[in-house]
Short mmCIF file of C-alpha atoms and ligand atoms in Angstrom, two decimals:
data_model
loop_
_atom_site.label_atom_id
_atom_site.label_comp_id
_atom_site.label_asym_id
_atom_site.label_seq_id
_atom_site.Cartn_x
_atom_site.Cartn_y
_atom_site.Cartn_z
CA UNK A 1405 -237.45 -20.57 53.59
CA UNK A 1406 -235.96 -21.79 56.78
CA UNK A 1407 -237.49 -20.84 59.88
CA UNK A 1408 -236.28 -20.55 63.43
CA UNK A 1409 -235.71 -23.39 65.73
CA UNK A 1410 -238.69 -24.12 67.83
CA UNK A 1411 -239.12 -23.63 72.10
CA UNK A 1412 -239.79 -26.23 73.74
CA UNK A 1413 -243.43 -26.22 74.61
CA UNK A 1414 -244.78 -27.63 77.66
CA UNK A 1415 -248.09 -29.67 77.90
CA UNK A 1416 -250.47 -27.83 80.88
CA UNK A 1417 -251.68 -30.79 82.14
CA UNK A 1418 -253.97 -28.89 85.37
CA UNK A 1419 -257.67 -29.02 84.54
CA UNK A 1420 -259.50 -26.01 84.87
CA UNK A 1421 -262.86 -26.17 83.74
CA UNK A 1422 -264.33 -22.62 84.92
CA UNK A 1423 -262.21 -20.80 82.06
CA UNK A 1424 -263.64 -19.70 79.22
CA UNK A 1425 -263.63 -22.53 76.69
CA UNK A 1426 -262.73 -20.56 73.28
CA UNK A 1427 -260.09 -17.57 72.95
CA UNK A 1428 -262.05 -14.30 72.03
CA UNK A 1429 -260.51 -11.03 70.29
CA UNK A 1430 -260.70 -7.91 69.30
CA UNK A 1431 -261.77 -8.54 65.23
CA UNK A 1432 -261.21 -4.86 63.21
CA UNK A 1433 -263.58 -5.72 60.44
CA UNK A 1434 -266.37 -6.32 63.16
CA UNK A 1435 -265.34 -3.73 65.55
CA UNK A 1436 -265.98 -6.36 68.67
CA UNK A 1437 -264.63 -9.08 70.61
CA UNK A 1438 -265.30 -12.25 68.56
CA UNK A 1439 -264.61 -15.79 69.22
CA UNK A 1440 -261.81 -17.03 67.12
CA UNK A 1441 -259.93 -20.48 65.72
CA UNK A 1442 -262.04 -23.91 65.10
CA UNK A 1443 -263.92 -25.60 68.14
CA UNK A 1444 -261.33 -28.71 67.39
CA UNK A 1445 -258.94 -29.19 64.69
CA UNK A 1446 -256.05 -26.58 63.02
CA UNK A 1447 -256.53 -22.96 63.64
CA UNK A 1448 -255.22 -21.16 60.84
CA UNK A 1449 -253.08 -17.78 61.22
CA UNK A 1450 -251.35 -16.02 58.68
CA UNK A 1451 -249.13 -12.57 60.62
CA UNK A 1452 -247.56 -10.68 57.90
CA UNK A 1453 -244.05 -10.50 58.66
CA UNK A 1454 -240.82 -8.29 58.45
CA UNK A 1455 -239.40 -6.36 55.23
CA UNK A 1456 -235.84 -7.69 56.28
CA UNK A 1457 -233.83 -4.33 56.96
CA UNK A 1458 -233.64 -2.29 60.48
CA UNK A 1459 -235.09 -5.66 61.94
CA UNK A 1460 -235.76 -6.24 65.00
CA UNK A 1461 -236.95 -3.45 66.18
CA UNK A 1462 -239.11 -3.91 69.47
CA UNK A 1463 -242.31 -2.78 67.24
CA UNK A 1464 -241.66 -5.64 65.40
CA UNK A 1465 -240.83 -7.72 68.59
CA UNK A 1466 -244.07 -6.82 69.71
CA UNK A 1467 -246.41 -7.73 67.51
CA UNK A 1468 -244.55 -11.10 66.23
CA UNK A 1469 -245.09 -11.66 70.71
CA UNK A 1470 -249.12 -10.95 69.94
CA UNK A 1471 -249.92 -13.77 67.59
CA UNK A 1472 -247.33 -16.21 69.73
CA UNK A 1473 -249.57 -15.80 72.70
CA UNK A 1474 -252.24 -16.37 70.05
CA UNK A 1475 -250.61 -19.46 68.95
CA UNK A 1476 -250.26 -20.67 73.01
CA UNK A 1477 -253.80 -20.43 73.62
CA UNK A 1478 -254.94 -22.26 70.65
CA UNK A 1479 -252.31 -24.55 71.83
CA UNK A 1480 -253.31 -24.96 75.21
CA UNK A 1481 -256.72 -25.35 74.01
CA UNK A 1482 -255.74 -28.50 72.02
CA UNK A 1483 -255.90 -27.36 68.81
CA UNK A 1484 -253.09 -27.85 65.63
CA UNK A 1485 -252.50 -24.34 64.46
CA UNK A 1486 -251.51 -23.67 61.04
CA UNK A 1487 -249.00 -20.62 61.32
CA UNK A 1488 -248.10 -18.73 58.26
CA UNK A 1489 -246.15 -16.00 57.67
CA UNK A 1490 -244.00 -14.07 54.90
CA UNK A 1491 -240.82 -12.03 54.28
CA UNK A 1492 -241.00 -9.25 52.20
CA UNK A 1493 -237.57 -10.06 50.48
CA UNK A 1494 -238.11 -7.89 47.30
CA UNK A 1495 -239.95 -4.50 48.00
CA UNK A 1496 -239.63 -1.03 47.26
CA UNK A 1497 -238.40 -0.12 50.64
CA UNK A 1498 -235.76 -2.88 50.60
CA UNK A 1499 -234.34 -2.01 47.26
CA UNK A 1500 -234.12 1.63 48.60
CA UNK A 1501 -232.16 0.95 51.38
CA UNK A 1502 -229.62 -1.65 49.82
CA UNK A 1503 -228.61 1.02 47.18
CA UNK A 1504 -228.44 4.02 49.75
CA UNK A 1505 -226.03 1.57 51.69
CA UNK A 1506 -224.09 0.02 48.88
CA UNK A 1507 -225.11 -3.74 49.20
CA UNK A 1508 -226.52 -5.79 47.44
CA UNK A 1509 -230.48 -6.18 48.09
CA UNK A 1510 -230.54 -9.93 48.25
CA UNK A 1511 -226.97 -9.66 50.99
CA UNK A 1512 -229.47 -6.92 53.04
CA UNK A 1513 -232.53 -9.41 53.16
CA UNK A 1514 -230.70 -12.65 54.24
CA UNK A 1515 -228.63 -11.11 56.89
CA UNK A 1516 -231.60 -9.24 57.95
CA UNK A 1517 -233.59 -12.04 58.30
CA UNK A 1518 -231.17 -14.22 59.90
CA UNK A 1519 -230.98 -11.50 63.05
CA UNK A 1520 -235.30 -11.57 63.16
CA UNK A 1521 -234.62 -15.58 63.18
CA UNK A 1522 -231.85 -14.84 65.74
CA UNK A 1523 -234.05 -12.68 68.07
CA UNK A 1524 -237.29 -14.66 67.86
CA UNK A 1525 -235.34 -17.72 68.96
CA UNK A 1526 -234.07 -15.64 71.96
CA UNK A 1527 -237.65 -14.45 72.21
CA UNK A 1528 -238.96 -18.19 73.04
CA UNK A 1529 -241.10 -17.13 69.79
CA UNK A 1530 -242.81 -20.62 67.91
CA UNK A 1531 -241.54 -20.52 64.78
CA UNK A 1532 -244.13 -20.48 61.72
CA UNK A 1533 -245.02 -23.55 59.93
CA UNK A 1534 -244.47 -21.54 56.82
CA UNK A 1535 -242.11 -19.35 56.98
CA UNK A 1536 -242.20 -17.87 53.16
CA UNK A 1537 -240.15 -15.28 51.41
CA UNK A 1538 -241.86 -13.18 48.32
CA UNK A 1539 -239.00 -14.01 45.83
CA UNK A 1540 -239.45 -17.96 45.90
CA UNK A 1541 -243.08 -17.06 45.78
CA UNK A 1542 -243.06 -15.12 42.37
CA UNK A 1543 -244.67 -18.54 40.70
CA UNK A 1544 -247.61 -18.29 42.91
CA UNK A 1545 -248.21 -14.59 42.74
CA UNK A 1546 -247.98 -15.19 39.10
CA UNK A 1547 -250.47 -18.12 39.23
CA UNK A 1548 -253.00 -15.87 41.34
CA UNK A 1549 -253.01 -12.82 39.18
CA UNK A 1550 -252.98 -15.11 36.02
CA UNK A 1551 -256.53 -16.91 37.70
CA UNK A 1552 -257.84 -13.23 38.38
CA UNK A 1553 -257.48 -11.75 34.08
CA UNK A 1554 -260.03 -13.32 32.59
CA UNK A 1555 -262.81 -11.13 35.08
CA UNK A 1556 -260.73 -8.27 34.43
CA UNK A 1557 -259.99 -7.41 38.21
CA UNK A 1558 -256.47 -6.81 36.78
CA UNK A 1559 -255.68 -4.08 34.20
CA UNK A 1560 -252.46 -2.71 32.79
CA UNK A 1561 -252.12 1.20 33.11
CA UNK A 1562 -252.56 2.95 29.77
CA UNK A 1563 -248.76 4.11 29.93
CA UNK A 1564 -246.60 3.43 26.82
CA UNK A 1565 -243.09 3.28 28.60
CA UNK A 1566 -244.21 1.03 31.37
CA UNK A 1567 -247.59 -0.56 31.39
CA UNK A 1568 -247.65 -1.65 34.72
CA UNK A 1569 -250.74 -4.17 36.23
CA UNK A 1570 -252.81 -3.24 38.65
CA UNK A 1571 -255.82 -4.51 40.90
CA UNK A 1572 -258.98 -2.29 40.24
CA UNK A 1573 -260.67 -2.05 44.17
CA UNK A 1574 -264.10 -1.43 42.26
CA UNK A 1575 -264.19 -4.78 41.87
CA UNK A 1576 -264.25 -6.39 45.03
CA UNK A 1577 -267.38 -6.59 47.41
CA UNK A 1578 -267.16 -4.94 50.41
CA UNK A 1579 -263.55 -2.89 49.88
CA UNK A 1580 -263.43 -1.18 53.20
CA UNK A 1581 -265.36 -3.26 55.12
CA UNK A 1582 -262.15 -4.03 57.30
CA UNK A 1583 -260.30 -0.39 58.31
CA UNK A 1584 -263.61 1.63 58.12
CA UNK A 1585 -262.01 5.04 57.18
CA UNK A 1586 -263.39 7.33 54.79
CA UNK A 1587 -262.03 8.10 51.21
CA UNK A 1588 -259.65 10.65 52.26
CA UNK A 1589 -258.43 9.04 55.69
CA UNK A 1590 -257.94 5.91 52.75
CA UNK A 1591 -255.96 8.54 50.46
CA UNK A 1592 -253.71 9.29 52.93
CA UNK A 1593 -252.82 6.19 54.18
CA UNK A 1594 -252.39 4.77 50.92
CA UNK A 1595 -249.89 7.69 50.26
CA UNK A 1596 -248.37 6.74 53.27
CA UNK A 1597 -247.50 3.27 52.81
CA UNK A 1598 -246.03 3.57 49.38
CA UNK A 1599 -249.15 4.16 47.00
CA UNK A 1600 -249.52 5.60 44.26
CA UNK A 1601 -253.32 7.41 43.67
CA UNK A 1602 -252.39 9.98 41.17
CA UNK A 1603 -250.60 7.20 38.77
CA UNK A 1604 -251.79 8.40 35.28
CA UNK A 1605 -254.23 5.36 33.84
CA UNK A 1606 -255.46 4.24 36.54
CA UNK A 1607 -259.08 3.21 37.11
CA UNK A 1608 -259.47 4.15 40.22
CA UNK A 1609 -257.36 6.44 42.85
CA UNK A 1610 -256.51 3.59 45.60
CA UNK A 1611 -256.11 0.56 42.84
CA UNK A 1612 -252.60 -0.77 43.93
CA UNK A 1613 -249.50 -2.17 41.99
CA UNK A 1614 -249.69 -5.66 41.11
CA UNK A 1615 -246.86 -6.28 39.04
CA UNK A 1616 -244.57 -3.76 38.13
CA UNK A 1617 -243.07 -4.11 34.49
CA UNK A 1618 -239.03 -4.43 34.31
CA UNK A 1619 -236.87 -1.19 34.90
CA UNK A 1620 -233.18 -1.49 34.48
CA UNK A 1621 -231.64 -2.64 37.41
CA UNK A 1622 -234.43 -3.65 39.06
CA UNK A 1623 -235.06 -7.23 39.95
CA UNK A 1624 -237.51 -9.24 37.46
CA UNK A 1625 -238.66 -12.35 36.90
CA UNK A 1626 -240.09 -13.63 33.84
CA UNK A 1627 -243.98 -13.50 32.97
CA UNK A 1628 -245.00 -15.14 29.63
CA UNK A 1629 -249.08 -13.47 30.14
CA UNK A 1630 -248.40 -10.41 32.49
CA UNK A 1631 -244.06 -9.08 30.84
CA UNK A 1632 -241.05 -9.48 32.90
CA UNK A 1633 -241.54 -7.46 36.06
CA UNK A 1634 -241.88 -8.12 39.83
CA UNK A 1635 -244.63 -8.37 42.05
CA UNK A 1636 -246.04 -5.68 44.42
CA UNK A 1637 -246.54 -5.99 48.12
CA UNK A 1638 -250.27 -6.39 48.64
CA UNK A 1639 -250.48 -9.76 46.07
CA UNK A 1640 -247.39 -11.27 47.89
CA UNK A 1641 -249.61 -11.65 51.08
CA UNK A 1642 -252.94 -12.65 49.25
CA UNK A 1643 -250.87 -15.59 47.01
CA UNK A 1644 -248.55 -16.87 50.26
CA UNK A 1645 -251.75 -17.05 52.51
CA UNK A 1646 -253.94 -18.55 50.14
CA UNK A 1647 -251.46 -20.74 48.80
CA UNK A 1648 -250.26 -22.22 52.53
CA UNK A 1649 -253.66 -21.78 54.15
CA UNK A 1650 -256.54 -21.69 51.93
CA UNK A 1651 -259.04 -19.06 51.52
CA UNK A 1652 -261.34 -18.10 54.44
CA UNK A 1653 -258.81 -19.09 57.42
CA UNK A 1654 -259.21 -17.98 61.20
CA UNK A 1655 -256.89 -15.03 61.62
CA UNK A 1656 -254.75 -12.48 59.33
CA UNK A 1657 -252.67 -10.79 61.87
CA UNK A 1658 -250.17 -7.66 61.81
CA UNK A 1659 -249.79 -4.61 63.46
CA UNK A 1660 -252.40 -1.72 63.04
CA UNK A 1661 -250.61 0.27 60.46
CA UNK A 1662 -251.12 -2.21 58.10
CA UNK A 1663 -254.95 -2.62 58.42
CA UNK A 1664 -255.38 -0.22 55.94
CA UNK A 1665 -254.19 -0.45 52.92
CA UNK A 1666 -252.13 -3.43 53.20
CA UNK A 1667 -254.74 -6.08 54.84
CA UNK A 1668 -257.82 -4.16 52.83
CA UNK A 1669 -255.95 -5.21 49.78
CA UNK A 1670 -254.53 -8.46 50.30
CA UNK A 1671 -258.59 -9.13 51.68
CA UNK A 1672 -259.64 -7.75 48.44
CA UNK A 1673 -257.42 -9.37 46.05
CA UNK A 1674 -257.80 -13.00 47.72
CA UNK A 1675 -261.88 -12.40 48.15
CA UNK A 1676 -262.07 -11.61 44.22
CA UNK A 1677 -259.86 -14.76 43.37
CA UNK A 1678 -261.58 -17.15 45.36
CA UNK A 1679 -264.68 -16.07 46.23
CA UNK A 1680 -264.42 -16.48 49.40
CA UNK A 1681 -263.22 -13.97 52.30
CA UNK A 1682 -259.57 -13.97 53.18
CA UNK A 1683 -260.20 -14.48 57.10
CA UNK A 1684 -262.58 -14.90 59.34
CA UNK A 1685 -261.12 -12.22 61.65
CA UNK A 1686 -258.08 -9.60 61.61
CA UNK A 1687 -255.93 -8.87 64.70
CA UNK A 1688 -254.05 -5.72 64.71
CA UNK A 1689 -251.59 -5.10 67.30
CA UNK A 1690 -250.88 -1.55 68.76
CA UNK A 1691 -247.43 0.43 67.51
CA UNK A 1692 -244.88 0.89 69.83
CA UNK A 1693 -243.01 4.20 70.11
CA UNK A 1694 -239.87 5.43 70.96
CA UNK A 1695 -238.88 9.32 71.67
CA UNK A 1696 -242.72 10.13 71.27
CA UNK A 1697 -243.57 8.54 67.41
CA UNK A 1698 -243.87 5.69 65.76
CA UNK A 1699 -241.03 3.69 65.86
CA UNK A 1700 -240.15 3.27 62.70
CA UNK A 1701 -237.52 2.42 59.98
CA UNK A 1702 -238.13 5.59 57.68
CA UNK A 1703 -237.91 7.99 60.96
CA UNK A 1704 -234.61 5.68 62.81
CA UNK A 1705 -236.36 5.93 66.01
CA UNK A 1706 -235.45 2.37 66.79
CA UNK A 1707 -234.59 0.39 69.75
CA UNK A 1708 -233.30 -3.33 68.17
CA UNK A 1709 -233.70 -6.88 69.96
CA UNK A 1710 -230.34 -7.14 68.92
CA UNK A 1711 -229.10 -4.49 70.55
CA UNK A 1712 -230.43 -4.96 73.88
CA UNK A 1713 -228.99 -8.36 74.15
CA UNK A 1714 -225.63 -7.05 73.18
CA UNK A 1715 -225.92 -4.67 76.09
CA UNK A 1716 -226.31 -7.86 78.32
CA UNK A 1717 -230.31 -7.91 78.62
CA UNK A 1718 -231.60 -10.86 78.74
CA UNK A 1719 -234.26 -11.96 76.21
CA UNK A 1720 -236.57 -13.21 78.71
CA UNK A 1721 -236.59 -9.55 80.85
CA UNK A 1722 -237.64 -8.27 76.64
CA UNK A 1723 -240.49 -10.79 76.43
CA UNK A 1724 -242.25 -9.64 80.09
CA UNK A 1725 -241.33 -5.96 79.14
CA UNK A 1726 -243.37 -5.85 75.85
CA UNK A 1727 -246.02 -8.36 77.25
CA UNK A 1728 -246.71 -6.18 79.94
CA UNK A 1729 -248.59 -3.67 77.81
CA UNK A 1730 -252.09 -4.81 76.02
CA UNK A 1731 -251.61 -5.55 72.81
CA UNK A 1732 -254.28 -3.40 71.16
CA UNK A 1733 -252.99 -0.32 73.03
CA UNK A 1734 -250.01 2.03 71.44
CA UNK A 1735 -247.30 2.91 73.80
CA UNK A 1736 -243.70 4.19 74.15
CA UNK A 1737 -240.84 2.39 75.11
CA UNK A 1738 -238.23 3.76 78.12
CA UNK A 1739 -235.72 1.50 79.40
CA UNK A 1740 -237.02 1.51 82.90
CA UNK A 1741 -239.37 -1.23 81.60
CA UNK A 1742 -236.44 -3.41 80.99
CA UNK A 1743 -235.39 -2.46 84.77
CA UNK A 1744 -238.72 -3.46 86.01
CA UNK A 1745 -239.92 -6.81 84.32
CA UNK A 1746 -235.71 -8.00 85.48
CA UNK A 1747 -237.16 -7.08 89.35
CA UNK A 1748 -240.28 -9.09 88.32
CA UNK A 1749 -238.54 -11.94 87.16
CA UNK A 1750 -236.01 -12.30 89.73
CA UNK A 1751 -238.85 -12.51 92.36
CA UNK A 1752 -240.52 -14.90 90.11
CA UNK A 1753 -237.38 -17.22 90.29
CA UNK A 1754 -236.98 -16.58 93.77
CA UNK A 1755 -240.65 -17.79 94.47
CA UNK A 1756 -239.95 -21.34 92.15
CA UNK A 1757 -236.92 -22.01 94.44
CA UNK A 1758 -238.49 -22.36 97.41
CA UNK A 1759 -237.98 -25.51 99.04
CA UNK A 1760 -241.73 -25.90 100.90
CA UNK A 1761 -243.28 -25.97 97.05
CA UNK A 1762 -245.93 -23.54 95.21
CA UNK A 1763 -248.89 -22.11 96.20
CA UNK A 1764 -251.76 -23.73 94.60
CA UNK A 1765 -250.73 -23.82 91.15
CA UNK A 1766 -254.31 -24.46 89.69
CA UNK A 1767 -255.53 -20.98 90.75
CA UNK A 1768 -252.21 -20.12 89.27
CA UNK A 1769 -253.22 -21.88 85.52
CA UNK A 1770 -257.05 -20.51 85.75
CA UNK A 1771 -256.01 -17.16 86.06
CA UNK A 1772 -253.44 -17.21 83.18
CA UNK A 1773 -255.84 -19.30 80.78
CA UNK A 1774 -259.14 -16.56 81.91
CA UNK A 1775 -256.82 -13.53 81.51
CA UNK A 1776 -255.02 -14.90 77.43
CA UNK A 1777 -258.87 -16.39 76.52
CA UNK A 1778 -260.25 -12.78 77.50
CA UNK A 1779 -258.65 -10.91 74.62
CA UNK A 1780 -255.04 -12.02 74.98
CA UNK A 1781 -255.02 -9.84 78.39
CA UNK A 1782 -250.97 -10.20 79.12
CA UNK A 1783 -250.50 -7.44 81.77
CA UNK A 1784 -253.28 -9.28 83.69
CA UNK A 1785 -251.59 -12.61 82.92
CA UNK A 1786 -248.24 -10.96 84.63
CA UNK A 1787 -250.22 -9.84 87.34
CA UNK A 1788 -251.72 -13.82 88.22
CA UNK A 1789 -247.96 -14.44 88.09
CA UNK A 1790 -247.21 -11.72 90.03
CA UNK A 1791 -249.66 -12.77 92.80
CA UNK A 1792 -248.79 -16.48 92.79
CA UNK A 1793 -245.07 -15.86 93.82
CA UNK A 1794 -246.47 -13.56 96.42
CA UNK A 1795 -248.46 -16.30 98.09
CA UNK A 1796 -245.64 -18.64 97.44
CA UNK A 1797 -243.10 -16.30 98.67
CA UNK A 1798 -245.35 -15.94 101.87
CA UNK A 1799 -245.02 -19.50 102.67
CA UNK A 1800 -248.47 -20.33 101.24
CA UNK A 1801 -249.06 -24.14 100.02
CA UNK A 1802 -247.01 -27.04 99.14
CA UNK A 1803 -247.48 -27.53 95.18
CA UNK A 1804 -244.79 -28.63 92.82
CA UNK A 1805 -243.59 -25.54 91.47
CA UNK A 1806 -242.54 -27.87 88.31
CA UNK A 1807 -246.12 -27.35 87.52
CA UNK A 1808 -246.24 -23.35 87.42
CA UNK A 1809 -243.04 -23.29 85.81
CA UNK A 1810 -244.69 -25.31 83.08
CA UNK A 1811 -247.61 -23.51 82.64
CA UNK A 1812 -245.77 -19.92 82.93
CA UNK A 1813 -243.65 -21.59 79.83
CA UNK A 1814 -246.22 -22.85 78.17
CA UNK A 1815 -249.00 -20.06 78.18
CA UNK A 1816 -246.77 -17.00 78.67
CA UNK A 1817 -243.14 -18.57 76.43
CA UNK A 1818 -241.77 -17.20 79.65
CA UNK A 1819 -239.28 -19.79 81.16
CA UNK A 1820 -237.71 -19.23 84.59
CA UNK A 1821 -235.31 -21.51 84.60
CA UNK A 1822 -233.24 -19.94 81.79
N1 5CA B 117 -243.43 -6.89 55.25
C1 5CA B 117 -244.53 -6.05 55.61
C2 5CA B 117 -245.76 -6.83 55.96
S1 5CA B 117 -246.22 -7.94 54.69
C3 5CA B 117 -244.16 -5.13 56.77
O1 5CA B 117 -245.01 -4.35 57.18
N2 5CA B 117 -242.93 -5.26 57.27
S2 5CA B 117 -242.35 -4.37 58.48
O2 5CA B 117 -241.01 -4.86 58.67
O3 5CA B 117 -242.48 -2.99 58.19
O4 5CA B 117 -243.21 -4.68 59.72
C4 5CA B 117 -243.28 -6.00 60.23
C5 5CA B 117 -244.42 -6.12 61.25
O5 5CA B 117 -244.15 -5.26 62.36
C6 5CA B 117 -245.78 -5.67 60.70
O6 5CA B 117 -246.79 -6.54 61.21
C7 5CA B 117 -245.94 -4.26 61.24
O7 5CA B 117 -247.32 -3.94 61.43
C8 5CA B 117 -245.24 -4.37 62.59
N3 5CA B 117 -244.70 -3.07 63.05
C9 5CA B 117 -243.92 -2.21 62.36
N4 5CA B 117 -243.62 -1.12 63.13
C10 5CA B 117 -244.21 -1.32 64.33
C11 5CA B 117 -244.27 -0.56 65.56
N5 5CA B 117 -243.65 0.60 65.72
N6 5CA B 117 -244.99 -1.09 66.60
C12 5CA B 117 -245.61 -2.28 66.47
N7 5CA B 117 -245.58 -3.04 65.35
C13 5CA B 117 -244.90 -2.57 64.29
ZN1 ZN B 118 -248.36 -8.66 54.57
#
């Protein structure tokens, strides 16, 4: 699948040797800031992406902005990075929604997805290097769960009508190990994200759908070894990020709704086909809210990328609006943020038109690389900003402001010259 077209990324070419020399985060599974990507070579990141309806919601906006600044540091740090993610173009919730609204579910995904393209372009997001949809991926999901029958991890439900497969949990060391909730807290999430515990056959209560057996008029591809069916969600993520990235990669990245079950599972499934463990860390991102919950598709309580353009905001007042909230922490969105990060950038662009030059731009480019390296610390990273145009705007040092607009691009995908 075709990505996005890419930013252009600038090289930070100011030395700054006092900053921390590896980015750390906040790892789930561990429960504690961890150092993560290679010392030198490819970092490898696989961010589970959009089910392509209601996109782009400023939830999604958010957490897609997370693993970009992830992306920058590594970057900026001189590593390759090896970014994959998917598109849940056949799901449940996707099929629902194109049959409540009359189209057709394949019209729904691609038009969907060409808006998320659309608004992480405006976004200055870097594209993926894989940018991979579940339907062209079928052959690979079948490939993984045909590797995982002979140990018997997969079972069809004793059910007559429709013996669907499933992945028995029981089966995989350490199931858990990532979301740390108890069995019920896991029972109710699982209900919540589409699961199915009390599913007559099963082996075990939170055992999830890996290939569900032809209905009529439902989508299906043909299986020779498992029936015609179509795959569930959790074994599209485990087969497209083992498949692009190989098992036991740097980072498996979403927002913290999906830690459990979704990244549980796909850790699961991947760590009982290879062997190996999925990732070496996971990043969850906070949820943003809107009207006091969740935004969300299921509830409506949506504010779109989309939208706010088409009301005249401009994309790069969006980015410095989300990034100025941690990305770990949850938080609701009000349109006064929009109103504020505009002020901020307008003094911003004020400050790199000064004739006299900068203030010192290297204090500028340590305190964004200390604040991202320190837990991707944005709102801190704003703040540097914040306090470099104040110096500059206060007639404070001669530097070419060519520099800061560089590394403000660069580190932050915030360009002032747009
Ligand atoms: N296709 C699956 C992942 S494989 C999915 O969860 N799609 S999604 O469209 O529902 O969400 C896409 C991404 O946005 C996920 O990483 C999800 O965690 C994140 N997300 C969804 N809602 C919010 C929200 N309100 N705030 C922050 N992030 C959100
Ligand atoms: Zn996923």
């Amino acid at each position: 699948m075709q990505a996005w077209t890419r930013p252009f990324v600038p090289r930070v070419t100011v030395e700054t040797d006092d900053a921390p020399s590896r980015l750390r985060v906040h790892d789930t599974a561990r429960e504690e800031l961890v150092e993560v990507g290679p010392v030198d070579g490819t970092a490898r990141m696989y961010v589970c992406g959009i089910t392509p309806y209601d996109a782009t919601h400023l939830g999604h906006a958010n957490t897609y902005l997370t693993f970009d600044l992830m992306n920058r540091v590594w970057r900026d740090l001189g590593l390759a990075v090896n970014y994959t993610q998917n598109v849940t173009d056949v799901d449940e919730p996707l099929l629902e929604r194109a049959e409540q609204t009359g189209v057709r579910w394949q019209d729904l995904a691609l038009d969907q997805t060409d808006l998320f393209r659309s608004d992480m372009e405006a976004l200055r997001v870097i594209p993926p290097d894989h940018y991979i949809g579940a339907v062209e991926s079928v052959p690979s999901v079948l490939g993984l769960l045909e590797s995982m029958l002979p140990s018997g991890a997969v079972y069809q439900v004793d059910d007559p009508e429709h013996p669907d497969w499933y992945f028995d949990v029981s089966t995989a060391p350490g199931f858990g190990s990532i979301s740390h909730l108890d069995h019920d807290a896991q029972l109710k999430k699982f209900v919540e994200m589409g699961g199915d515990p009390d599913r007559e056959g099963k082996r075990n209560p939170l055992d999830c759908l890996v290939w569900r057996l032809h209905r009529n008029g439902e989508p299906h591809w043909e299986s020779t070894a498992l029936g015609e069916g179509r795959p569930g969600w959790h074994i599209e993520c485990s087969a497209i990020a083992l498949g692009h990235l190989g098992p036991h990669f740097d980072v498996q990245g979403g927002g913290s709704d999906l830690a459990f079950p979704h990244h549980e599972m796909c850790a699961a499934q991947a760590r009982v086909a290879s062997g190996e463990p999925l990732a070496d860390a996971f990043v969850h991102s906070g949820m943003v809210a809107l009207d006091g919950e969740k935004m969300s598709k299921s509830k409506g309580n949506l504010e779109l990328v989309s939208r706010l353009r088409a009301n005249g905001a401009e994309p790069t007042a969006i980015r410095v609006a989300l990034l100025d909230h941690h990305y770990r922490s949850d938080w609701e969105w009000t349109d006064t943020q929009l109103e504020a990060s505009e002020q901020r950038l307008a003094t911003w662009r004020q400050a790199v038109s000064r004739a006299e030059g900068s203030a010192p731009v290297e204090a500028l480019v340590k305190g964004l690389r200390t604040s991202l390296r320190d837990d991707l610390d944005a709102p801190a990273a704003l703040v540097v900003v914040d306090d470099w145009a104040r110096r500059t705007l206060a007639g404070e040092g001669a530097d070419d402001p060519e520099q800061a607009v560089a590394a403000i691009d660069a580190l932050l995908g915030v360009s002032l010259t747009a």
